[in-house]
Amino acid sequence: MTKPLIGVTTYLDRARWGVWDMPAALLAARYPRYVREGGGLVAMLPPDGPGAAAAVVARVDALVVAGGADVEPVRYGAEPDPRTGPPARERDDWELALIDAALASGTPLLGVCRGMQLLNVALGGTLTQHLDGHVGAEGVMGLHPVKPVPGTLYASLVPEQAEVPTYHHQAVDRLGAGLVASAYAEDGTVEAVELDEPAWALGVQWHPEMGEDFRIVRGLVRAAAEAAVRR
Ligand SMILES: NCCCC(=O)O
């Protein structure tokens, strides 16, 4: 059977390589490795006009919304806190359109860090613009335990408390419509969200691509294969 094709969003940032010094679509190589370890094929999805999102989603079997810049606060009705980073408007527009298209079409979706926050914002939720004292909030990747909520999709994939690699200074505040929290950190930070109806849409606040636990991405790829059969 053909492996499911997993679309992964990218940064758009200035980069230098060889004689080149210019804007580039960037994706940490950990993401393709993670998707391949999960059993999927990778398609990188650099920002495009939001009007292309539905056609792109129709051609992939699942979507990973990768980590990155802070979501522009106006997207969730907030004034920017001085500690919020500069906006990545083109990327926000593109990824919000991809998330809308994935949810509308039942395409399985995994949001990683920024991707989880964007999933929450896409559904009308809000973010805390800066966390004090949370592991990973002071500019250094850290590890902390995450506890699953029994009965959730996340708990079906990772039933036990797990140490996760984490790097973020923002977090989910008010949950978006139809989302439930499916894992928490010890300090009460929401660490995973998912839809409360039968659909494969999961967001995790940490960076699973930085670790060696592939249960989440294997779940995504299984769901992608099932969704491909239904199409
Ligand atoms: N806000 C973008 C995701 C990373 C962070 O919260 O630092």
Short mmCIF file of C-alpha atoms and ligand atoms in Angstrom, two decimals, residues 68-70 113-114 117 168-170, ligand 1:
data_model
loop_
_atom_site.label_atom_id
_atom_site.label_comp_id
_atom_site.label_asym_id
_atom_site.label_seq_id
_atom_site.Cartn_x
_atom_site.Cartn_y
_atom_site.Cartn_z
CA GLY A 68 7.36 28.68 14.85
CA ALA A 69 6.58 32.34 15.39
CA ASP A 70 4.01 33.72 17.81
CA CYS A 113 3.52 24.10 19.49
CA ARG A 114 2.58 27.16 17.39
CA GLN A 117 -1.95 27.46 19.40
CA HIS A 168 7.45 27.82 24.18
CA HIS A 169 6.66 31.03 26.00
CA GLN A 170 2.94 31.18 25.17
N1 LIG B 1 3.78 31.17 20.26
C1 LIG B 1 4.45 30.40 19.25
C2 LIG B 1 4.82 29.04 19.78
C3 LIG B 1 6.06 29.05 20.54
C4 LIG B 1 5.96 29.81 21.82
O1 LIG B 1 4.89 29.90 22.43
O2 LIG B 1 6.98 30.30 22.22
#
